[in-house]
Short mmCIF file of C-alpha atoms and ligand atoms in Angstrom, two decimals:
data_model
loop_
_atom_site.label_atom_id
_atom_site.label_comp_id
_atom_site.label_asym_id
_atom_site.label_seq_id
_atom_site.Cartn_x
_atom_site.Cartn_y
_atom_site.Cartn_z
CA UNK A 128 7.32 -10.05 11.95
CA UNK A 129 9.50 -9.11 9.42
CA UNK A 130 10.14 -10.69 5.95
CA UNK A 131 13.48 -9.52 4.40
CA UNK A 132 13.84 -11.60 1.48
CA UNK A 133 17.03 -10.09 0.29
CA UNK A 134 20.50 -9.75 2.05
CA UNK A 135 22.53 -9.87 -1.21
CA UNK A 136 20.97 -6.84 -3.74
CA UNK A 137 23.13 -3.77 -3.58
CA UNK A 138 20.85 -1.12 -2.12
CA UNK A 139 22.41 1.68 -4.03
CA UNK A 140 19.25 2.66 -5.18
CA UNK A 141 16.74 4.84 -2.80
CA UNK A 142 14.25 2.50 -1.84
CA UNK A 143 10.93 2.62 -2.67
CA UNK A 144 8.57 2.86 0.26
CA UNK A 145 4.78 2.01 0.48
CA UNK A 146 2.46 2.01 2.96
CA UNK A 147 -0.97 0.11 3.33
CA UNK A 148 -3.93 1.85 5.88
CA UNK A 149 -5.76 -0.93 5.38
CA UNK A 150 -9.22 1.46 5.22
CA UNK A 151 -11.33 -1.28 4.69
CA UNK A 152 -10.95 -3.22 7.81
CA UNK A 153 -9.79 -2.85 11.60
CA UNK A 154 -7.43 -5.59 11.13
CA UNK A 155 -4.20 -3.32 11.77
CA UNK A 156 -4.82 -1.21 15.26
CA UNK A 157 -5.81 2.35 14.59
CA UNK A 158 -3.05 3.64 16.60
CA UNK A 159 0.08 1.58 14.88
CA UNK A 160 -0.88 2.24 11.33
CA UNK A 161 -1.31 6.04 12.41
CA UNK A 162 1.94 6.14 13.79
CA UNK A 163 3.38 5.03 10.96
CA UNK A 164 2.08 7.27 8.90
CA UNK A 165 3.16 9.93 11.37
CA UNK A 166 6.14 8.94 11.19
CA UNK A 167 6.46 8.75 7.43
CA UNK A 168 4.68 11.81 6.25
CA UNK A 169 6.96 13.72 8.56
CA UNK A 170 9.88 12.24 7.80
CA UNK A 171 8.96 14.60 4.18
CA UNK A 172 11.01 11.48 2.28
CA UNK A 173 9.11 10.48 -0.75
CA UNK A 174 6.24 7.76 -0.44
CA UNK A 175 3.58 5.88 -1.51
CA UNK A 176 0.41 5.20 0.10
CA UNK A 177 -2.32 3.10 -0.61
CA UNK A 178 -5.83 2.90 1.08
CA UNK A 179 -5.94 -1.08 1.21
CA UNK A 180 -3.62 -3.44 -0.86
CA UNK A 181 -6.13 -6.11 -0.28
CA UNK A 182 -8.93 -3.48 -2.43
CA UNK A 183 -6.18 -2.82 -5.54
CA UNK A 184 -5.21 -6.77 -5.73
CA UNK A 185 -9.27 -7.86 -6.14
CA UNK A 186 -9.81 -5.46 -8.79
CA UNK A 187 -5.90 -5.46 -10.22
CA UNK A 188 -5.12 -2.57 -10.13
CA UNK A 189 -1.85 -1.79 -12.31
CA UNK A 190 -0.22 0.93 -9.66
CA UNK A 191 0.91 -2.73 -7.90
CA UNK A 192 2.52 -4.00 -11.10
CA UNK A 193 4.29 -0.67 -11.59
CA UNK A 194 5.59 -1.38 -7.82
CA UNK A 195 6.72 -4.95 -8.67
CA UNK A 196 8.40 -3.82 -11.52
CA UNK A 197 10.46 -1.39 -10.03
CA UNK A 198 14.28 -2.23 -10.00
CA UNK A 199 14.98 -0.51 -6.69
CA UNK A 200 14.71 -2.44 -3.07
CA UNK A 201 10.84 -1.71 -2.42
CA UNK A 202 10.14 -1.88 1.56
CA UNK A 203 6.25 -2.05 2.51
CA UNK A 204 4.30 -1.64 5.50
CA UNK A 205 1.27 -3.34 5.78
CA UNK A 206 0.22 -6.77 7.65
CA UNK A 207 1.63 -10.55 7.15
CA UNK A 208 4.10 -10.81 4.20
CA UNK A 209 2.73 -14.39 3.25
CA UNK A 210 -0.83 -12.34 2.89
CA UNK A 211 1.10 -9.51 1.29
CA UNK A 212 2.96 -11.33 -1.16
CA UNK A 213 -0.46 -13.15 -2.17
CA UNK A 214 -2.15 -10.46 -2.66
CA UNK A 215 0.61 -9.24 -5.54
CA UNK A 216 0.48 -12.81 -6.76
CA UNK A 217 -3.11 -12.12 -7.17
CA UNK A 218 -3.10 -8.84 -9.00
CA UNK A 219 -0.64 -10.59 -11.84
CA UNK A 220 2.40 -8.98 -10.45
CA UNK A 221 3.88 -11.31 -8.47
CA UNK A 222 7.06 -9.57 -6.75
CA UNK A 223 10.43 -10.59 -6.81
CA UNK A 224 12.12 -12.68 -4.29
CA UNK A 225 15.05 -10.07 -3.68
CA UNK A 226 14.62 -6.58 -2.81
CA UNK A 227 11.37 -6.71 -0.64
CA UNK A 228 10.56 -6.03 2.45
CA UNK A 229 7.47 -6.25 4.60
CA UNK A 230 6.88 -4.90 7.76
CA UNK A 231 3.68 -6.50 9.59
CA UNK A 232 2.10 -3.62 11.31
CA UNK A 233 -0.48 -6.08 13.13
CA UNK A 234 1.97 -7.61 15.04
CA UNK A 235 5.07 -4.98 15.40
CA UNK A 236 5.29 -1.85 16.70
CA UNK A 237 5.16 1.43 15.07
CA UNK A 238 8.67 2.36 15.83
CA UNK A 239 9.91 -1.17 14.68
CA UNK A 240 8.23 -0.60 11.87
CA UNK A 241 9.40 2.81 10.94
CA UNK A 242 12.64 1.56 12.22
CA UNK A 243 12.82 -1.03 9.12
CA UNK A 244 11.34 1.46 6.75
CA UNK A 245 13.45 4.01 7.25
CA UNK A 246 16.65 2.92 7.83
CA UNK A 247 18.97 1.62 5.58
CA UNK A 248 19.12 -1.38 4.56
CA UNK A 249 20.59 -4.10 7.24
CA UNK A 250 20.93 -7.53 5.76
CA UNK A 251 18.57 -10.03 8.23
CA UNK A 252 17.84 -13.61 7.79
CA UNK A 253 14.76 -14.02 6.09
CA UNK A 254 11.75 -14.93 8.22
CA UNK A 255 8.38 -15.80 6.71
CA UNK B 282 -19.15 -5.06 -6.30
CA UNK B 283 -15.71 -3.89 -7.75
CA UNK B 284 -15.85 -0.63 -9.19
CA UNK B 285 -14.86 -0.61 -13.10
CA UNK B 286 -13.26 2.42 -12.95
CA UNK B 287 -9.43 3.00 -11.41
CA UNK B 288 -9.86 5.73 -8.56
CA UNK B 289 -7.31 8.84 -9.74
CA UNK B 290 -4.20 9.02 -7.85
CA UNK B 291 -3.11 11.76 -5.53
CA UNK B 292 0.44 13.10 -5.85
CA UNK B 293 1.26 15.93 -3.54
CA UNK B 294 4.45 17.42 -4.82
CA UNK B 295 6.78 19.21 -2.51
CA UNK B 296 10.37 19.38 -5.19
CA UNK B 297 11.74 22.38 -6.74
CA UNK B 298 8.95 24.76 -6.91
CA UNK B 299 6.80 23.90 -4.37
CA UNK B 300 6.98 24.87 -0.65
CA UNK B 301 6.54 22.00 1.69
CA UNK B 302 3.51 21.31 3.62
CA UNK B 303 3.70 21.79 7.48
CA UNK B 304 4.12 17.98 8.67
CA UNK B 305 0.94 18.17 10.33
CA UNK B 306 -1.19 19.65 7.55
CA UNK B 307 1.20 16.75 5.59
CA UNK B 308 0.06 14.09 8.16
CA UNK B 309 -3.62 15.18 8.32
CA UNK B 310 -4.05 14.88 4.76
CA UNK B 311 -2.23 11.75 3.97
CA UNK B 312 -4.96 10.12 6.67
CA UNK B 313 -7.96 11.90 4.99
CA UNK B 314 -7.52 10.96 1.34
CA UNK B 315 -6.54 7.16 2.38
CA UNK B 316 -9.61 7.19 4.83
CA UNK B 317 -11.91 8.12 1.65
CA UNK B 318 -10.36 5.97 -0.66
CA UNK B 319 -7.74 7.48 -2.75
CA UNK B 320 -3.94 6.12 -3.03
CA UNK B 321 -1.54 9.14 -2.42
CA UNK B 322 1.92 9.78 -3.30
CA UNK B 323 4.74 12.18 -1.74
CA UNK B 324 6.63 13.41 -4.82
CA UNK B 325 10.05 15.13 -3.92
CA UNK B 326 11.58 15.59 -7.72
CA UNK B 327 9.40 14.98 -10.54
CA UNK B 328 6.09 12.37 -10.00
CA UNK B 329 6.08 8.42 -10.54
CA UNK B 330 3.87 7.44 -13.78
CA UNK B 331 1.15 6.54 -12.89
CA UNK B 332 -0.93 3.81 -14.62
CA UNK B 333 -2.52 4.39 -18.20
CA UNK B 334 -5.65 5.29 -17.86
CA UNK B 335 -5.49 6.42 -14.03
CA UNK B 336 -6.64 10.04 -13.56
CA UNK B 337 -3.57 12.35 -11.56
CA UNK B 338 -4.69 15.23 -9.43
CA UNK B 339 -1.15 17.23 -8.65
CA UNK B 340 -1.50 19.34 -5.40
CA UNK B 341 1.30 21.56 -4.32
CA UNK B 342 1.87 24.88 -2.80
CA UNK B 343 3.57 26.11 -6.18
CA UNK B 344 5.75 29.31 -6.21
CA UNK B 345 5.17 31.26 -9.10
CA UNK B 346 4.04 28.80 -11.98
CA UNK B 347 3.49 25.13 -11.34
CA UNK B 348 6.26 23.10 -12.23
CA UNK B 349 5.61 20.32 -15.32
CA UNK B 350 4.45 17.01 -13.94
CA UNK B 351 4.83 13.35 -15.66
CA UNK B 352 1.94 11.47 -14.96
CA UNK B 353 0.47 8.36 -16.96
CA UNK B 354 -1.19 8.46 -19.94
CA UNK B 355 -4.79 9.81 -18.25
CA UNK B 356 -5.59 13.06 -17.81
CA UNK B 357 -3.33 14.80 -15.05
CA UNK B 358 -5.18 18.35 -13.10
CA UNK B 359 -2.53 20.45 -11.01
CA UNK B 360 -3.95 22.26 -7.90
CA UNK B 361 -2.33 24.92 -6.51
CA UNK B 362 -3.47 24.33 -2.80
CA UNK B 363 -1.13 27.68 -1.11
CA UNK B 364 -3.31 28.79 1.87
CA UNK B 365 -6.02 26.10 2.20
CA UNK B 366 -6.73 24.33 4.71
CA UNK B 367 -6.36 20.22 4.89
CA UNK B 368 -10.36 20.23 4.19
CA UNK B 369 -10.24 22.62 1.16
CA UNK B 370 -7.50 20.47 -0.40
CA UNK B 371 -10.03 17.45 0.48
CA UNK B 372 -12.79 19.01 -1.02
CA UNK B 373 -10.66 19.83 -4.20
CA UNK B 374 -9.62 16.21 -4.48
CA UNK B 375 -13.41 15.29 -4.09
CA UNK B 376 -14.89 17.63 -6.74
CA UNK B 377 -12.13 16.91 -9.36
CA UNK B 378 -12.92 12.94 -9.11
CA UNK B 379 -16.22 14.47 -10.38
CA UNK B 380 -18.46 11.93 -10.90
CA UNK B 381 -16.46 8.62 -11.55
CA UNK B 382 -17.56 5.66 -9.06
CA UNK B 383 -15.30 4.72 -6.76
CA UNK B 384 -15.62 2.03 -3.95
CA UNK B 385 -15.20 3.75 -0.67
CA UNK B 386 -14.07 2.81 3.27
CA UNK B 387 -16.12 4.71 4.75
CA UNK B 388 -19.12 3.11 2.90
CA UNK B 389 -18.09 -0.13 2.80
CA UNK B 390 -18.04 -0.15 6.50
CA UNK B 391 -21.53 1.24 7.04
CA UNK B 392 -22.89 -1.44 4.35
CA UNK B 393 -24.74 0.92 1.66
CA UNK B 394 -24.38 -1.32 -1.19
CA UNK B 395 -24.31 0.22 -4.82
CA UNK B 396 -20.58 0.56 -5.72
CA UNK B 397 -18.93 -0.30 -2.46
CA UNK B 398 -17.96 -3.46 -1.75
CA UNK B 399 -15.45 -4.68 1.59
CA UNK B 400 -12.44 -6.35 0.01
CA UNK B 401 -13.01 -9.98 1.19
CA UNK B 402 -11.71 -12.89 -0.71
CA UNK B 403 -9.15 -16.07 -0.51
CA UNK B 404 -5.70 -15.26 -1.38
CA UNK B 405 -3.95 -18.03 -2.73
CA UNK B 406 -0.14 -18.79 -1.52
CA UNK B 407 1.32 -19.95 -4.27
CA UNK B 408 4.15 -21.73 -2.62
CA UNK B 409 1.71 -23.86 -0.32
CA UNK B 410 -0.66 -24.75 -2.92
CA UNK B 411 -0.66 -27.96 -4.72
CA UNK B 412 -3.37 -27.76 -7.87
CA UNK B 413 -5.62 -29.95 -6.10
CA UNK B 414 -8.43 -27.88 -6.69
CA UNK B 415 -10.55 -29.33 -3.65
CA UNK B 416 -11.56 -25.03 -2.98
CA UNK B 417 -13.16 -25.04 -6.47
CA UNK B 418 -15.49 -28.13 -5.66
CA UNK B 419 -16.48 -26.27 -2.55
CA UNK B 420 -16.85 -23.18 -3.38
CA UNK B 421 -20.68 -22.58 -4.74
CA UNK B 422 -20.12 -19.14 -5.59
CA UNK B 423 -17.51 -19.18 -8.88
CA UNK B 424 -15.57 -17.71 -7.04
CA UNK B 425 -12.38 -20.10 -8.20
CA UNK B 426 -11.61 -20.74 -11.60
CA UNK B 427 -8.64 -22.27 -13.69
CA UNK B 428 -6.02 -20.60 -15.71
CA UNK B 429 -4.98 -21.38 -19.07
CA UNK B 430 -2.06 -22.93 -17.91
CA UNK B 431 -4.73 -24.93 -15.46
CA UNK B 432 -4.25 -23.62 -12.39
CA UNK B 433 -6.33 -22.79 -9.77
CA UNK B 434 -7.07 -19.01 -9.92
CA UNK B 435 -9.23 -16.42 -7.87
CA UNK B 436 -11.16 -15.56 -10.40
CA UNK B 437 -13.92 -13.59 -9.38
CA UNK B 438 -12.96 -12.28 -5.84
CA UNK B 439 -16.25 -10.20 -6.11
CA UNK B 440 -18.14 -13.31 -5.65
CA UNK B 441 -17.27 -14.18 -2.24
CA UNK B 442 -19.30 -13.93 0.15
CA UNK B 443 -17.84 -11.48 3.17
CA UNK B 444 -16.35 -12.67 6.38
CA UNK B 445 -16.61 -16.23 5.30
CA UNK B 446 -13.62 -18.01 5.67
CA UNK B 447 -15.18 -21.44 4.54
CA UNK B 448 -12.98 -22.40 1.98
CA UNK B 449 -9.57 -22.17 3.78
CA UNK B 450 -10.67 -25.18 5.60
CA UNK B 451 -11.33 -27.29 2.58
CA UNK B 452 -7.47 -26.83 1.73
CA UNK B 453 -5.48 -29.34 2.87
CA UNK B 454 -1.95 -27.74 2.36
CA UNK B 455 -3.30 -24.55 4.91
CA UNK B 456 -2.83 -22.14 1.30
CA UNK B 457 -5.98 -19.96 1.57
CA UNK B 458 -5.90 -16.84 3.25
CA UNK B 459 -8.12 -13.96 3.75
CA UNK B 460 -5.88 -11.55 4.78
CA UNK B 461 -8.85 -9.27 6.84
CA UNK B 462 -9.39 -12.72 8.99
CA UNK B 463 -8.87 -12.30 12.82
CA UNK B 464 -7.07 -15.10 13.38
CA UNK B 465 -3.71 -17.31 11.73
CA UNK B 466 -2.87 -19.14 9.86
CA UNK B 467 -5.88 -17.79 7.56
CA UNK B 468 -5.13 -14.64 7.56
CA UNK B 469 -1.56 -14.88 6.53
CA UNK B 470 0.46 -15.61 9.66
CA UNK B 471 3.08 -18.11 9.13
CA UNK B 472 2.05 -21.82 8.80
CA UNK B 473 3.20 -24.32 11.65
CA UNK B 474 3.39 -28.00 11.76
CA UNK B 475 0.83 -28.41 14.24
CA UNK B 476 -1.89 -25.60 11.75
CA UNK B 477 -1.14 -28.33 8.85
CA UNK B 478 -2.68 -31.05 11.22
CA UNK B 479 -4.65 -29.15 12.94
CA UNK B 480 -6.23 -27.88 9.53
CA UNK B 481 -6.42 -30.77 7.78
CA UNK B 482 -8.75 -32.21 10.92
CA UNK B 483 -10.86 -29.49 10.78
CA UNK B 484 -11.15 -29.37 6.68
CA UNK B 485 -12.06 -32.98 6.84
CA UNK B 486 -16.01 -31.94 6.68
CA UNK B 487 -17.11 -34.85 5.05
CA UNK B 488 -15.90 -37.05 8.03
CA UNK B 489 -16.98 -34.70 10.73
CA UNK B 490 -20.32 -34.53 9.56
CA UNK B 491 -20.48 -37.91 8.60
CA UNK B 492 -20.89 -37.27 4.91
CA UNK B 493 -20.78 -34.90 1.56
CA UNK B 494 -21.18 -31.42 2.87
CA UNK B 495 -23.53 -30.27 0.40
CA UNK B 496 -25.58 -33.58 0.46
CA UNK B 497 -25.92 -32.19 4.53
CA UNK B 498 -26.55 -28.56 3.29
CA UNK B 499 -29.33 -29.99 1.16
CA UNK B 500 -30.71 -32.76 3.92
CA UNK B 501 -31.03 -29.63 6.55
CA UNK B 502 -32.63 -26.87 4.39
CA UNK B 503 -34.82 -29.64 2.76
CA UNK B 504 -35.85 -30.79 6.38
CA UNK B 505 -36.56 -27.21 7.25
CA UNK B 506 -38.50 -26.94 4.31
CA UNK B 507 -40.72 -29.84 5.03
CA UNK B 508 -41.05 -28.50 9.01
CA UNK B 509 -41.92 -24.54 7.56
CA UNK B 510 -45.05 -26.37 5.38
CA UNK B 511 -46.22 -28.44 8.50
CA UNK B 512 -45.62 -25.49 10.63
CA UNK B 513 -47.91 -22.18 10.44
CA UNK B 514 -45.41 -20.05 12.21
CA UNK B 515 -42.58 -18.99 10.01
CA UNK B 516 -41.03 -17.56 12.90
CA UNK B 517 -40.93 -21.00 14.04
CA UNK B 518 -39.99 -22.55 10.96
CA UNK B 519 -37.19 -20.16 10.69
CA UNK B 520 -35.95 -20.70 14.27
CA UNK B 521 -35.74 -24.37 13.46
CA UNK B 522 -33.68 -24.14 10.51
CA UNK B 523 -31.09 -21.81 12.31
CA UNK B 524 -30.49 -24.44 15.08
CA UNK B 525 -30.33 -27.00 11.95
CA UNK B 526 -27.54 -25.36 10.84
CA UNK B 527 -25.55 -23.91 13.45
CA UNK B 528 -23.98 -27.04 13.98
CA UNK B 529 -22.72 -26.65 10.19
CA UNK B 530 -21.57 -23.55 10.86
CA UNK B 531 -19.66 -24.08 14.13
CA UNK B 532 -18.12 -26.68 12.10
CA UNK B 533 -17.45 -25.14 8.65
CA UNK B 534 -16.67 -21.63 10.29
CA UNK B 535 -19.70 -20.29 7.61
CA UNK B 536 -21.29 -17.20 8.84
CA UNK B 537 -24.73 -17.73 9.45
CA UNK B 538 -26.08 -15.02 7.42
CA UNK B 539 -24.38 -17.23 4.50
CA UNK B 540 -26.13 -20.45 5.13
CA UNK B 541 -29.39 -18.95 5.86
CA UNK B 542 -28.74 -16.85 1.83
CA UNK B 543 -28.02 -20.47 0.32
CA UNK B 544 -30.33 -21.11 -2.89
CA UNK B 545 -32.35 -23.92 -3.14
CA UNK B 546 -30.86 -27.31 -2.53
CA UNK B 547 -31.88 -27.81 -6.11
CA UNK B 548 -29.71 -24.68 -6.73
CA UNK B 549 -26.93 -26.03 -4.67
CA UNK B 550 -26.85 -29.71 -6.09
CA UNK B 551 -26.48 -27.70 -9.73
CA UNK B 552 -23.58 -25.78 -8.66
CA UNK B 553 -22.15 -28.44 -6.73
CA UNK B 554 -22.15 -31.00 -9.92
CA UNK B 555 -20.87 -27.60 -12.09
CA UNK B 556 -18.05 -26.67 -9.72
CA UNK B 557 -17.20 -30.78 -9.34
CA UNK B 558 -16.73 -31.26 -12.60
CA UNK B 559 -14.49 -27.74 -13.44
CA UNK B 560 -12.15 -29.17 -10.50
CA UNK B 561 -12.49 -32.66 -12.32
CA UNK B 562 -11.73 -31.52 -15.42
CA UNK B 563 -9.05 -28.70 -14.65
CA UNK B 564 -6.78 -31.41 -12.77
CA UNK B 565 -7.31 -34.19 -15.75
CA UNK B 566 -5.92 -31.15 -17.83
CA UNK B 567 -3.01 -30.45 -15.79
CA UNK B 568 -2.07 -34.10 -15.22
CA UNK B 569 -2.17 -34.16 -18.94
CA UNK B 570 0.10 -31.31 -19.57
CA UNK B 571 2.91 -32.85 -17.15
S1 SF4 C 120 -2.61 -6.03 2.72
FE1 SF4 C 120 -2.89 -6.37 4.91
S2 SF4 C 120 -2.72 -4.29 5.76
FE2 SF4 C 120 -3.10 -4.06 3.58
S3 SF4 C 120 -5.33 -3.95 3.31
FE3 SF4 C 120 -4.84 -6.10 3.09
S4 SF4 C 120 -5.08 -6.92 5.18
FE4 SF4 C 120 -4.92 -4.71 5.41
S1 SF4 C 121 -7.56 -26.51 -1.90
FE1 SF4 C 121 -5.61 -25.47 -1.40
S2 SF4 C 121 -4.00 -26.69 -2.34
FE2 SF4 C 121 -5.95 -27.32 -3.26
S3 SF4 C 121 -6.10 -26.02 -5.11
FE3 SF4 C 121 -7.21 -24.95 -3.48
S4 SF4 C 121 -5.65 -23.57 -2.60
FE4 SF4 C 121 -4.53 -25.10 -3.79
#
């Protein structure tokens, strides 16, 4: 699952990538989130990572309104976007309706996943 | 608990000046920090601010001098990690946190209390959610609260009590998620028609148990009360009062080890009649402001 909730922003700009391990539970399986991270780390493009989204929204932390901020199309891995988009919502910085995309890592697989992360932007009908 | 503190941020830089990590050392480490805690960025050409206040700990495998680095306003420490092993660099992350708290995975997992805390708590989806406040009646815990523009807020996410889902089924528009739940809609999968009905049969507590939840809550531990003086065995007594309630929490979804930490039904009438009368008030405001 897969929401894409822009297929009209110019992605000129390098996206911004970020990826949840979700340390605090055993919600995403072990080997899909280390996959991904495989895949990203070697990849040697630039990247953030965060130990659990879910941790930085209950204690609102201000690295996620620096990433809602940002101006260029931000594309995150982590679990259901509904949950994900919450859980900005949550830490007062709500994040826009174009330019984000969220890859579900508990229900796709790692190479869909790095497949959307890493590839350039394709505009897809938004799913939520 | 959530720790007061922001954990410092990681930034391994590998732009002009720096030789890469191999991808595996790269890999290895990325898993480490996150596994401990710490939120880690690869920097190719100069590093993201990070957030005022947020300590920055710079590792690189810097040729000749390290290169300047832009971090936030809080304190920034470069580490020149050329030759060490993925567990050195660990260990130098480790030492320069020093001795700030920080809530850890690891921990959390294993239960140890003090600073660590499992990030558990309802996640509200805005777009589902009507302002009808019917979570902050329930909830006995503060966990809910209003905002000055009066609507319902998480406000103390702390508060909740973890792996207890309870209060997504009091919402009759199917907007409360935890997003470490097992199972969807709760914990964030997309909504269907059938959740919505299905939902709004099971949230109907009142009706299934043939009454005010709490006034149950309060019946059953008051009951158990009465049996645990008549009885000498408090294994006995105790015994009782978990088959008293399992039924409630079959039906409510409320881990036992929740029901059986309730406070007194004295306790729970109060913060019943306290959290009734926030949701009471909070909607009269925002029906007044429309
Ligand atoms: S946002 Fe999703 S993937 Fe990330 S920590 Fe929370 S539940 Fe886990
Ligand atoms: S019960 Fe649901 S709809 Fe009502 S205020 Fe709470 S989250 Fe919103």
């Amino acid at each position: 699952m897969t929401d894409t909730a822009d297929s009209t922003t110019p992605s000129h700009k390098q996206p911004r990538l970020l990826y949840c391990r979700c340390a605090y539970a055993q919600v995403i399986p072990a080997d899909v989130k280390d996959a991904v991270l495989a895949g990203l780390t070697e990849s040697g493009e630039a990247f953030e990572a965060v130990p659990d989204l879910c941790e930085m929204a209950a204690r609102r932390d201000p690295q996620l309104a620096q990433l809602a901020a940002e101006t260029s199309p931000l594309k995150i891995a982590a679990c259901w976007p509904r949950a994900v988009r919450g859980l900005f919502t949550q830490a007062g910085a709500t994040l826009p309706k174009t330019g984000v995309t969220v890859h579900n890592m508990r229900t796709d697989s790692a190479e869909d996943v790095l497949a959307g992360m890493q590839t350039a932007d394709q505009p897809t009908p938004e799913e939520t | 608990m959530i720790a007061a503190t922001l954990p410092p941020r990681v930034v391994l830089y590998e732009g002009p000046g720096a030789e890469p990590l191999e991808p595996k050392d790269r890999r290895e480490l990325f898993a480490q920090l996150l596994d401990r805690g710490y939120a880690v960025t690869l920097a190719g050409s100069g590093v993201a601010s990070a957030p005022p206040t947020a300590t920055v700990i710079v590792l690189g495998r810097f040729q000749g001098s390290a290169p300047d680095v832009a971090g936030g306003d809080g304190p920034v420490s470069v580490h020149d990690i050329s030759g060490e092993q993925v567990e050195q660099v660990v260990e130098a992350v480790e030492s320069a946190r020093g001795a700030r708290p920080m809530n850890r995975p690891e921990a959390a997992a294993a239960n140890t209390g003090g600073d660590t805390w499992k990030p558990w708590f309802p996640v509200i989806d805005m777009d589902r959610c009507t302002n009808c406040m019917q979570c902050l009646s329930f909830c006995l815990f503060d966990v809910y609260g209003v905002s000055e523009t009066h609507h319902l807020q998480v406000e103390n996410p702390a508060n909740c009590k973890v792996n207890c889902p309870a209060c997504s089924r009091v919402c009759p528009d199917v907007a409360i998620m935890f997003p470490k739940y097992h199972a969807g809609p709760i914990d964030g999968a997309p909504v269907s028609e059938a959740d919505v009905s299905r939902e709004k049969m099971k949230v109907d507590i009142s009706a299934l148990l043939g009454g005010d939840i709490y006034a149950k809550l309060r019946e059953r531990s008051a009951d158990a009360k009465a049996r645990f003086s008549r009885e000498r065995s408090a294994d006995q007594a105790l015994a009782e009062r978990r088959r008293c309630l399992k039924k409630l929490a079959d039906a409510a979804a409320i881990p036992r080890e929740v029901l059986d930490a309730l406070p007194s039904p004295e306790e729970i009438q109060r913060r019943a009649e306290e959290a009734q009368a926030r949701a009471d008030a909070a909607r009269a405001a925002a029906e007044a402001a429309t």
